[in-house]
The first five atom37 places (N, CA, C, CB, O) and aatype in JSON, in Angstrom:
{
  "aatype": [12, 16, 13, 3, 3, 13, 17, 16, 9, 18, 14, 8, 8, 0, 0, 1, 15, 9, 1, 19, 12, 0, 11, 15, 11, 17, 3, 0, 9, 16, 15, 18, 7, 10, 0, 0, 11, 12, 1, 3, 7, 6, 7, 2, 9, 12, 19, 19, 3, 10, 11, 7, 16, 14, 6, 3, 9, 19, 11, 7, 0, 11, 0, 18, 0, 12, 15, 10, 3, 3, 1, 5, 18, 0, 5, 7, 0, 5, 19, 17, 10, 2, 1, 7, 1, 17, 12, 3, 13, 2, 3, 12, 3, 6, 10, 0, 0, 11, 18, 3, 1, 9, 8, 0, 8, 11, 0],
  "atom_mask": [
    [1, 1, 1, 1, 1],
    [1, 1, 1, 1, 1],
    [1, 1, 1, 1, 1],
    [1, 1, 1, 1, 1],
    [1, 1, 1, 1, 1],
    [1, 1, 1, 1, 1],
    [1, 1, 1, 1, 1],
    [1, 1, 1, 1, 1],
    [1, 1, 1, 1, 1],
    [1, 1, 1, 1, 1],
    [1, 1, 1, 1, 1],
    [1, 1, 1, 1, 1],
    [1, 1, 1, 1, 1],
    [1, 1, 1, 1, 1],
    [1, 1, 1, 1, 1],
    [1, 1, 1, 1, 1],
    [1, 1, 1, 1, 1],
    [1, 1, 1, 1, 1],
    [1, 1, 1, 1, 1],
    [1, 1, 1, 1, 1],
    [1, 1, 1, 1, 1],
    [1, 1, 1, 1, 1],
    [1, 1, 1, 1, 1],
    [1, 1, 1, 1, 1],
    [1, 1, 1, 1, 1],
    [1, 1, 1, 1, 1],
    [1, 1, 1, 1, 1],
    [1, 1, 1, 1, 1],
    [1, 1, 1, 1, 1],
    [1, 1, 1, 1, 1],
    [1, 1, 1, 1, 1],
    [1, 1, 1, 1, 1],
    [1, 1, 1, 0, 1],
    [1, 1, 1, 1, 1],
    [1, 1, 1, 1, 1],
    [1, 1, 1, 1, 1],
    [1, 1, 1, 1, 1],
    [1, 1, 1, 1, 1],
    [1, 1, 1, 1, 1],
    [1, 1, 1, 1, 1],
    [1, 1, 1, 0, 1],
    [1, 1, 1, 1, 1],
    [1, 1, 1, 0, 1],
    [1, 1, 1, 1, 1],
    [1, 1, 1, 1, 1],
    [1, 1, 1, 1, 1],
    [1, 1, 1, 1, 1],
    [1, 1, 1, 1, 1],
    [1, 1, 1, 1, 1],
    [1, 1, 1, 1, 1],
    [1, 1, 1, 1, 1],
    [1, 1, 1, 0, 1],
    [1, 1, 1, 1, 1],
    [1, 1, 1, 1, 1],
    [1, 1, 1, 1, 1],
    [1, 1, 1, 1, 1],
    [1, 1, 1, 1, 1],
    [1, 1, 1, 1, 1],
    [1, 1, 1, 1, 1],
    [1, 1, 1, 0, 1],
    [1, 1, 1, 1, 1],
    [1, 1, 1, 1, 1],
    [1, 1, 1, 1, 1],
    [1, 1, 1, 1, 1],
    [1, 1, 1, 1, 1],
    [1, 1, 1, 1, 1],
    [1, 1, 1, 1, 1],
    [1, 1, 1, 1, 1],
    [1, 1, 1, 1, 1],
    [1, 1, 1, 1, 1],
    [1, 1, 1, 1, 1],
    [1, 1, 1, 1, 1],
    [1, 1, 1, 1, 1],
    [1, 1, 1, 1, 1],
    [1, 1, 1, 1, 1],
    [1, 1, 1, 0, 1],
    [1, 1, 1, 1, 1],
    [1, 1, 1, 1, 1],
    [1, 1, 1, 1, 1],
    [1, 1, 1, 1, 1],
    [1, 1, 1, 1, 1],
    [1, 1, 1, 1, 1],
    [1, 1, 1, 1, 1],
    [1, 1, 1, 0, 1],
    [1, 1, 1, 1, 1],
    [1, 1, 1, 1, 1],
    [1, 1, 1, 1, 1],
    [1, 1, 1, 1, 1],
    [1, 1, 1, 1, 1],
    [1, 1, 1, 1, 1],
    [1, 1, 1, 1, 1],
    [1, 1, 1, 1, 1],
    [1, 1, 1, 1, 1],
    [1, 1, 1, 1, 1],
    [1, 1, 1, 1, 1],
    [1, 1, 1, 1, 1],
    [1, 1, 1, 1, 1],
    [1, 1, 1, 1, 1],
    [1, 1, 1, 1, 1],
    [1, 1, 1, 1, 1],
    [1, 1, 1, 1, 1],
    [1, 1, 1, 1, 1],
    [1, 1, 1, 1, 1],
    [1, 1, 1, 1, 1],
    [1, 1, 1, 1, 1],
    [1, 1, 1, 1, 1],
    [1, 1, 1, 1, 1]
  ],
  "atom_positions": [
    [[82.78, 123.9, 109.22], [83.27, 123.89, 107.86], [81.92, 123.42, 107.13], [84.65, 122.86, 107.62], [81.15, 122.63, 107.69]],
    [[81.7, 123.87, 106.03], [80.53, 123.67, 105.16], [80.8, 123.39, 103.5], [79.65, 124.97, 105.35], [81.66, 124.14, 103.05]],
    [[80.29, 122.58, 102.66], [80.72, 122.69, 101.53], [80.83, 124.25, 100.48], [79.94, 121.72, 101.09], [81.44, 124.68, 99.5]],
    [[79.8, 124.65, 101.45], [80.16, 126.14, 100.58], [81.06, 126.7, 101.47], [78.82, 127.33, 100.26], [81.04, 127.8, 100.93]],
    [[81.66, 126.82, 102.18], [83.07, 127.03, 102.8], [84.32, 126.65, 101.92], [83.16, 126.18, 104.09], [85.19, 127.4, 101.5]],
    [[84.18, 125.05, 101.72], [84.8, 124.82, 100.68], [84.99, 125.25, 99.33], [84.62, 124.08, 100.64], [86.09, 125.47, 98.83]],
    [[83.81, 125.36, 98.71], [83.7, 125.81, 97.16], [83.97, 127.43, 96.87], [82.09, 125.46, 96.61], [84.53, 127.9, 95.88]],
    [[83.39, 128.21, 98.07], [84.52, 129.69, 98.35], [86.28, 129.54, 98.0], [84.48, 130.1, 100.31], [86.97, 130.33, 97.36]],
    [[86.72, 128.19, 98.7], [88.28, 128.73, 98.89], [88.42, 127.84, 97.46], [89.43, 128.2, 100.63], [88.8, 128.37, 96.42]],
    [[88.2, 126.94, 97.52], [88.86, 125.96, 96.33], [88.86, 126.94, 95.21], [87.91, 124.45, 95.87], [87.94, 127.71, 94.92]],
    [[90.08, 126.8, 94.61], [90.82, 127.21, 93.18], [90.03, 126.67, 92.09], [92.37, 126.61, 93.01], [90.7, 126.5, 91.06]],
    [[88.2, 126.18, 91.98], [88.03, 126.41, 90.94], [87.93, 126.44, 89.37], [88.18, 126.63, 91.18], [87.18, 127.36, 89.06]],
    [[88.17, 126.09, 88.79], [87.54, 126.86, 87.07], [86.29, 126.44, 86.72], [88.44, 126.4, 85.56], [85.72, 125.35, 86.63]],
    [[86.08, 127.3, 86.58], [84.15, 127.39, 86.39], [83.73, 125.96, 85.25], [83.5, 129.45, 85.28], [82.75, 125.23, 85.35]],
    [[84.9, 125.88, 84.15], [84.78, 124.88, 83.15], [84.85, 123.44, 83.78], [85.88, 125.09, 82.11], [84.16, 122.54, 83.31]],
    [[85.72, 123.22, 84.87], [85.73, 121.91, 85.21], [85.42, 121.68, 86.29], [86.68, 121.36, 85.06], [85.57, 120.49, 86.61]],
    [[84.94, 122.49, 87.23], [83.95, 122.33, 88.13], [82.68, 122.32, 88.65], [84.11, 122.61, 88.47], [82.19, 123.31, 89.2]],
    [[82.02, 121.1, 88.48], [80.6, 121.17, 88.58], [80.29, 121.01, 89.97], [79.9, 120.17, 87.75], [80.77, 120.12, 90.67]],
    [[79.27, 122.1, 90.46], [79.38, 122.12, 92.15], [78.62, 120.93, 92.26], [78.68, 123.54, 93.11], [79.17, 120.18, 93.06]],
    [[77.5, 120.4, 91.76], [76.54, 119.56, 92.36], [77.32, 118.17, 92.14], [74.98, 119.7, 91.67], [76.8, 117.29, 92.83]],
    [[78.34, 117.72, 91.43], [79.29, 116.59, 91.58], [79.84, 116.67, 92.91], [80.43, 116.6, 90.54], [79.59, 115.98, 93.9]],
    [[80.84, 117.87, 92.73], [81.77, 118.16, 93.83], [80.85, 117.9, 95.02], [82.44, 119.69, 93.8], [81.39, 117.24, 95.91]],
    [[79.76, 118.23, 95.23], [79.0, 118.47, 96.64], [78.6, 116.87, 97.02], [77.42, 119.63, 96.46], [78.42, 116.45, 98.17]],
    [[78.5, 116.07, 95.78], [78.06, 114.8, 96.66], [79.26, 113.7, 96.62], [76.57, 114.07, 96.01], [79.15, 112.47, 96.63]],
    [[80.32, 114.4, 96.57], [81.41, 113.87, 96.81], [82.2, 114.53, 98.39], [82.18, 114.11, 95.43], [82.75, 113.95, 99.33]],
    [[81.96, 115.83, 98.15], [82.21, 116.14, 99.68], [81.11, 115.4, 100.59], [82.11, 117.84, 99.98], [81.6, 114.99, 101.64]],
    [[80.0, 115.16, 100.47], [78.71, 114.16, 101.24], [79.21, 113.1, 101.72], [77.51, 113.58, 100.32], [79.03, 112.52, 102.79]],
    [[79.97, 112.87, 100.66], [79.79, 111.16, 100.92], [81.24, 111.26, 101.83], [79.82, 109.8, 99.14], [81.31, 110.97, 103.02]],
    [[82.07, 111.62, 101.21], [83.34, 111.83, 101.95], [83.61, 111.97, 103.77], [83.76, 113.12, 101.32], [84.24, 111.18, 104.47]],
    [[82.94, 113.16, 104.16], [82.66, 113.75, 104.97], [81.14, 113.33, 106.1], [82.74, 114.83, 104.23], [80.52, 113.88, 107.0]],
    [[81.12, 112.14, 105.4], [80.0, 111.49, 106.08], [80.19, 109.61, 106.15], [78.55, 112.01, 105.12], [80.89, 109.06, 107.0]],
    [[79.58, 109.04, 105.32], [80.16, 107.57, 105.2], [81.28, 107.16, 104.55], [79.36, 106.82, 104.65], [81.41, 105.96, 104.8]],
    [[82.33, 107.62, 103.7], [82.74, 107.21, 103.03], [82.74, 107.39, 101.36], [0.0, 0.0, 0.0], [81.69, 107.48, 100.72]],
    [[83.54, 107.41, 100.99], [83.66, 107.15, 99.6], [84.6, 106.17, 98.95], [83.92, 108.25, 99.09], [85.78, 106.51, 98.88]],
    [[84.22, 104.95, 98.45], [85.21, 103.87, 97.99], [85.48, 104.24, 96.33], [84.47, 102.17, 98.24], [84.82, 103.95, 95.33]],
    [[86.64, 104.93, 96.46], [87.22, 105.25, 94.8], [88.1, 104.56, 94.34], [87.84, 106.5, 94.49], [88.92, 104.02, 95.09]],
    [[88.12, 104.38, 92.74], [89.12, 103.49, 91.97], [90.32, 104.25, 91.98], [88.7, 103.13, 90.46], [90.4, 105.37, 91.49]],
    [[91.34, 103.61, 92.56], [93.25, 104.67, 91.91], [93.57, 103.68, 91.41], [94.86, 105.37, 93.13], [92.82, 102.7, 91.44]],
    [[95.1, 103.63, 90.63], [95.88, 103.69, 90.3], [97.29, 103.59, 90.98], [95.55, 104.35, 89.82], [97.98, 104.61, 91.11]],
    [[97.81, 102.08, 91.5], [98.96, 102.81, 92.27], [99.86, 102.73, 90.79], [99.73, 101.87, 93.94], [99.42, 102.59, 89.64]],
    [[101.58, 102.9, 91.36], [102.35, 103.35, 91.19], [103.08, 102.1, 89.39], [0.0, 0.0, 0.0], [103.66, 102.53, 88.4]],
    [[102.74, 100.86, 89.66], [102.72, 100.18, 88.85], [101.4, 99.67, 88.24], [103.42, 99.45, 89.23], [101.3, 98.47, 88.02]],
    [[100.38, 100.49, 87.97], [99.25, 100.4, 87.02], [98.1, 99.84, 87.48], [0.0, 0.0, 0.0], [97.11, 100.07, 86.79]],
    [[97.92, 99.06, 88.62], [97.06, 98.36, 89.1], [95.74, 99.27, 89.74], [97.81, 97.53, 90.01], [95.77, 100.45, 90.08]],
    [[94.87, 98.55, 89.76], [93.7, 99.34, 89.99], [93.26, 98.94, 91.36], [92.58, 99.12, 88.9], [92.97, 97.75, 91.49]],
    [[93.16, 99.79, 92.52], [92.91, 99.32, 93.33], [91.88, 100.46, 94.78], [94.25, 98.73, 93.45], [92.18, 101.6, 95.11]],
    [[90.96, 99.8, 95.21], [89.92, 101.06, 95.58], [90.31, 101.25, 97.36], [87.84, 100.51, 95.23], [90.48, 100.38, 98.22]],
    [[90.35, 102.35, 97.41], [90.38, 103.52, 98.28], [89.42, 103.65, 99.42], [90.22, 104.63, 97.5], [90.39, 104.4, 99.5]],
    [[88.84, 103.69, 100.05], [88.07, 104.65, 101.38], [88.6, 106.01, 101.37], [88.41, 104.05, 103.04], [89.8, 106.29, 101.4]],
    [[87.8, 106.68, 101.34], [87.76, 108.02, 101.42], [87.12, 108.65, 102.49], [87.28, 108.44, 100.4], [85.89, 108.72, 102.45]],
    [[87.55, 108.98, 103.17], [86.93, 109.55, 104.69], [88.05, 110.63, 105.32], [86.73, 108.07, 105.98], [89.17, 110.36, 105.76]],
    [[87.4, 111.93, 105.22], [87.7, 113.39, 105.74], [86.92, 113.8, 106.63], [0.0, 0.0, 0.0], [85.72, 113.52, 106.68]],
    [[87.8, 114.8, 107.76], [86.92, 115.94, 108.34], [86.55, 117.23, 107.31], [87.73, 116.55, 109.65], [87.48, 117.46, 106.54]],
    [[85.66, 117.9, 107.16], [85.45, 119.28, 106.73], [86.8, 120.0, 106.78], [84.38, 120.0, 107.63], [87.42, 120.48, 105.84]],
    [[87.16, 119.96, 108.23], [88.01, 121.07, 108.57], [89.52, 120.26, 107.88], [87.96, 121.5, 110.5], [90.5, 121.0, 107.82]],
    [[89.65, 119.33, 107.56], [91.07, 118.81, 107.01], [90.53, 119.21, 105.08], [91.44, 116.52, 107.57], [91.4, 119.76, 104.4]],
    [[89.55, 118.98, 104.58], [89.08, 119.08, 103.37], [89.65, 120.07, 103.3], [87.81, 119.02, 103.01], [90.79, 120.08, 102.85]],
    [[88.89, 121.49, 103.82], [89.15, 122.9, 103.52], [90.43, 123.28, 103.98], [88.17, 123.8, 104.09], [90.91, 124.26, 103.42]],
    [[90.97, 122.84, 104.7], [92.3, 123.47, 105.12], [93.31, 122.92, 103.9], [92.83, 122.93, 106.82], [94.31, 123.55, 103.54]],
    [[92.81, 121.42, 103.22], [93.95, 121.24, 101.96], [93.64, 122.06, 101.27], [0.0, 0.0, 0.0], [94.58, 122.72, 100.83]],
    [[92.37, 122.42, 100.86], [91.81, 123.35, 99.37], [92.39, 124.43, 99.85], [89.96, 123.64, 98.93], [92.53, 125.18, 98.88]],
    [[92.93, 125.08, 101.07], [93.51, 126.62, 100.82], [94.9, 125.92, 100.52], [93.45, 127.98, 102.32], [95.67, 126.31, 99.64]],
    [[95.13, 124.83, 101.36], [96.9, 124.64, 100.74], [97.32, 124.14, 99.5], [97.72, 123.68, 101.53], [98.5, 124.08, 99.17]],
    [[96.04, 123.65, 98.55], [96.24, 123.62, 97.14], [96.14, 125.04, 96.52], [95.22, 122.69, 96.51], [96.95, 125.46, 95.69]],
    [[95.33, 125.57, 96.89], [94.96, 127.44, 96.11], [96.37, 127.91, 96.69], [93.15, 128.77, 96.98], [96.93, 128.36, 95.69]],
    [[97.14, 128.03, 97.63], [98.56, 128.41, 97.75], [99.45, 127.83, 96.6], [99.11, 127.93, 99.13], [100.21, 128.57, 95.97]],
    [[99.35, 126.5, 96.32], [100.49, 125.95, 95.65], [100.29, 126.26, 94.13], [100.65, 124.39, 95.95], [101.25, 126.04, 93.4]],
    [[99.11, 126.76, 93.56], [98.82, 126.97, 92.31], [99.51, 128.35, 92.06], [97.3, 126.9, 92.05], [99.36, 129.3, 92.83]],
    [[100.48, 128.4, 90.61], [100.56, 129.75, 89.81], [99.47, 130.01, 89.09], [101.64, 129.84, 88.86], [99.41, 131.15, 88.62]],
    [[98.61, 129.32, 88.88], [97.37, 129.62, 87.98], [95.8, 128.99, 87.98], [97.85, 129.32, 86.74], [95.54, 127.88, 87.53]],
    [[95.04, 129.7, 88.42], [93.98, 128.61, 88.53], [93.18, 128.12, 87.71], [93.26, 128.8, 89.25], [92.21, 127.38, 87.85]],
    [[93.79, 128.73, 86.58], [92.75, 128.16, 85.0], [93.38, 126.84, 85.11], [93.06, 129.06, 83.04], [92.69, 125.93, 84.65]],
    [[94.97, 126.39, 85.8], [95.28, 124.51, 86.01], [94.52, 124.1, 86.85], [96.73, 123.91, 86.58], [94.46, 122.88, 86.79]],
    [[93.84, 124.56, 87.7], [93.36, 123.82, 89.01], [92.23, 122.99, 88.37], [92.8, 124.89, 90.35], [91.24, 123.31, 87.7]],
    [[92.83, 121.55, 88.91], [91.86, 120.08, 88.84], [90.27, 120.53, 89.18], [92.44, 118.76, 90.23], [90.03, 121.28, 90.12]],
    [[89.26, 120.01, 88.37], [88.11, 119.86, 89.12], [88.04, 119.67, 90.5], [0.0, 0.0, 0.0], [88.76, 118.94, 91.18]],
    [[87.02, 120.47, 90.91], [86.82, 120.3, 92.35], [86.21, 118.5, 92.65], [85.55, 121.66, 92.87], [86.53, 117.95, 93.71]],
    [[85.58, 117.94, 91.89], [84.84, 116.63, 92.15], [86.09, 115.85, 92.03], [83.54, 116.18, 91.07], [86.22, 115.04, 92.95]],
    [[86.9, 115.85, 91.3], [88.31, 115.19, 90.28], [88.86, 115.57, 92.13], [89.3, 116.44, 88.17], [88.54, 114.57, 92.77]],
    [[89.28, 116.24, 92.72], [90.18, 116.29, 93.63], [89.61, 115.85, 94.38], [90.75, 117.26, 93.95], [90.11, 114.78, 94.71]],
    [[88.53, 116.13, 95.03], [88.25, 115.48, 96.25], [88.09, 113.74, 95.75], [86.74, 116.25, 96.99], [88.68, 113.02, 96.55]],
    [[87.56, 113.12, 94.85], [87.6, 112.13, 94.4], [89.03, 111.41, 94.57], [87.15, 112.35, 93.24], [89.05, 110.32, 95.16]],
    [[90.05, 111.89, 94.15], [91.39, 111.5, 94.49], [91.89, 111.89, 96.01], [92.32, 112.16, 93.44], [93.12, 111.88, 95.98]],
    [[91.52, 112.15, 97.05], [91.69, 112.27, 98.67], [92.92, 113.27, 98.25], [0.0, 0.0, 0.0], [93.95, 113.19, 98.92]],
    [[92.87, 114.02, 97.37], [94.21, 115.11, 97.48], [94.01, 116.04, 98.51], [94.48, 116.05, 96.14], [94.74, 117.03, 98.52]],
    [[93.24, 115.9, 99.3], [93.61, 117.27, 100.73], [94.63, 116.42, 101.0], [92.35, 117.72, 102.41], [95.7, 117.03, 101.13]],
    [[94.73, 114.86, 101.16], [95.92, 114.42, 102.02], [96.98, 114.95, 101.45], [96.14, 112.96, 102.16], [97.77, 115.32, 102.32]],
    [[97.4, 115.18, 100.29], [98.92, 115.69, 99.72], [99.91, 116.41, 100.01], [98.92, 116.18, 98.88], [101.01, 116.33, 99.45]],
    [[99.56, 117.34, 101.08], [100.03, 118.29, 101.51], [100.49, 117.93, 103.09], [99.08, 119.34, 101.26], [99.81, 117.7, 104.09]],
    [[102.32, 118.0, 102.81], [102.57, 117.65, 104.15], [103.02, 119.17, 104.78], [103.79, 116.37, 104.26], [103.66, 119.29, 105.83]],
    [[102.58, 120.25, 103.96], [103.16, 121.34, 104.62], [101.44, 122.17, 104.63], [104.73, 122.18, 103.61], [101.35, 123.35, 104.27]],
    [[100.47, 121.57, 104.97], [99.35, 121.56, 104.74], [99.04, 123.29, 105.71], [98.65, 119.95, 105.21], [98.83, 124.43, 105.3]],
    [[99.15, 122.71, 107.02], [99.23, 123.72, 107.93], [99.71, 125.41, 108.32], [99.68, 123.14, 108.45], [99.31, 126.32, 109.05]],
    [[100.83, 125.18, 107.31], [101.4, 125.89, 107.02], [100.71, 126.97, 105.72], [102.46, 125.16, 106.91], [100.21, 128.06, 105.99]],
    [[100.78, 126.55, 104.64], [99.86, 126.96, 103.72], [98.52, 127.53, 103.67], [99.76, 126.19, 103.21], [98.15, 128.47, 102.96]],
    [[97.76, 126.78, 104.58], [96.18, 127.46, 104.64], [96.91, 128.27, 105.78], [94.45, 126.33, 105.09], [96.25, 129.29, 105.59]],
    [[97.48, 128.52, 106.49], [98.08, 129.91, 107.43], [97.99, 130.69, 106.48], [99.67, 129.99, 108.15], [96.99, 131.4, 106.47]],
    [[98.79, 130.81, 105.56], [99.4, 131.89, 104.85], [97.98, 132.33, 103.6], [101.12, 131.24, 104.06], [97.81, 133.47, 103.17]],
    [[97.15, 131.15, 103.25], [95.96, 131.47, 102.51], [95.46, 132.26, 103.64], [95.01, 130.22, 101.94], [95.75, 133.44, 103.43]],
    [[94.71, 132.11, 104.93], [94.36, 132.65, 105.91], [94.52, 133.96, 106.11], [94.76, 132.11, 106.67], [93.54, 134.64, 106.41]],
    [[95.89, 134.58, 105.96], [96.54, 135.79, 106.04], [96.03, 136.62, 105.19], [97.83, 135.73, 105.88], [95.18, 137.47, 105.46]],
    [[96.72, 136.36, 103.72], [96.24, 136.54, 102.56], [94.64, 136.87, 102.35], [96.62, 135.43, 101.95], [94.34, 137.82, 101.62]],
    [[93.71, 136.17, 102.94], [92.54, 136.42, 102.09], [91.66, 137.09, 103.46], [91.81, 134.82, 101.2], [90.44, 137.26, 103.48]],
    [[92.61, 137.42, 104.58], [91.86, 137.97, 105.93], [90.89, 138.88, 105.36], [92.87, 138.8, 107.09], [89.67, 138.94, 105.26]],
    [[92.07, 139.7, 104.99], [90.94, 141.58, 104.96], [89.56, 141.18, 103.91], [92.19, 143.53, 103.74], [88.77, 142.11, 103.78]],
    [[89.27, 140.13, 103.31], [88.22, 139.95, 102.58], [87.28, 139.73, 103.35], [88.3, 139.09, 101.71], [86.17, 139.94, 102.86]],
    [[87.31, 139.31, 104.55], [86.29, 138.63, 105.35], [85.26, 139.99, 105.95], [87.15, 137.63, 106.72], [84.28, 139.76, 106.67]]
  ]
}
């Protein structure tokens, strides 16, 4: 899996997703990791080391694409990566498989 695979699958909205920024996040996360600042439930800032495999991120992107009602409301790809959102889907395998079934005829 490559960044181009991710970019093709990710339900980006052109105005919100900047390819070069998303690519830099992808490169960091899939190689040495990305230290990202996030807020916990109480508003405290914490630093999280995000690291993921290309396969898991692409699978998460498929699951995210299937969970959206409207691509217009998709989070920017660079933000989605920076927040580690590929890890948010408990049913990632099922949603990714559904994505593959729906998009199989386009390959």
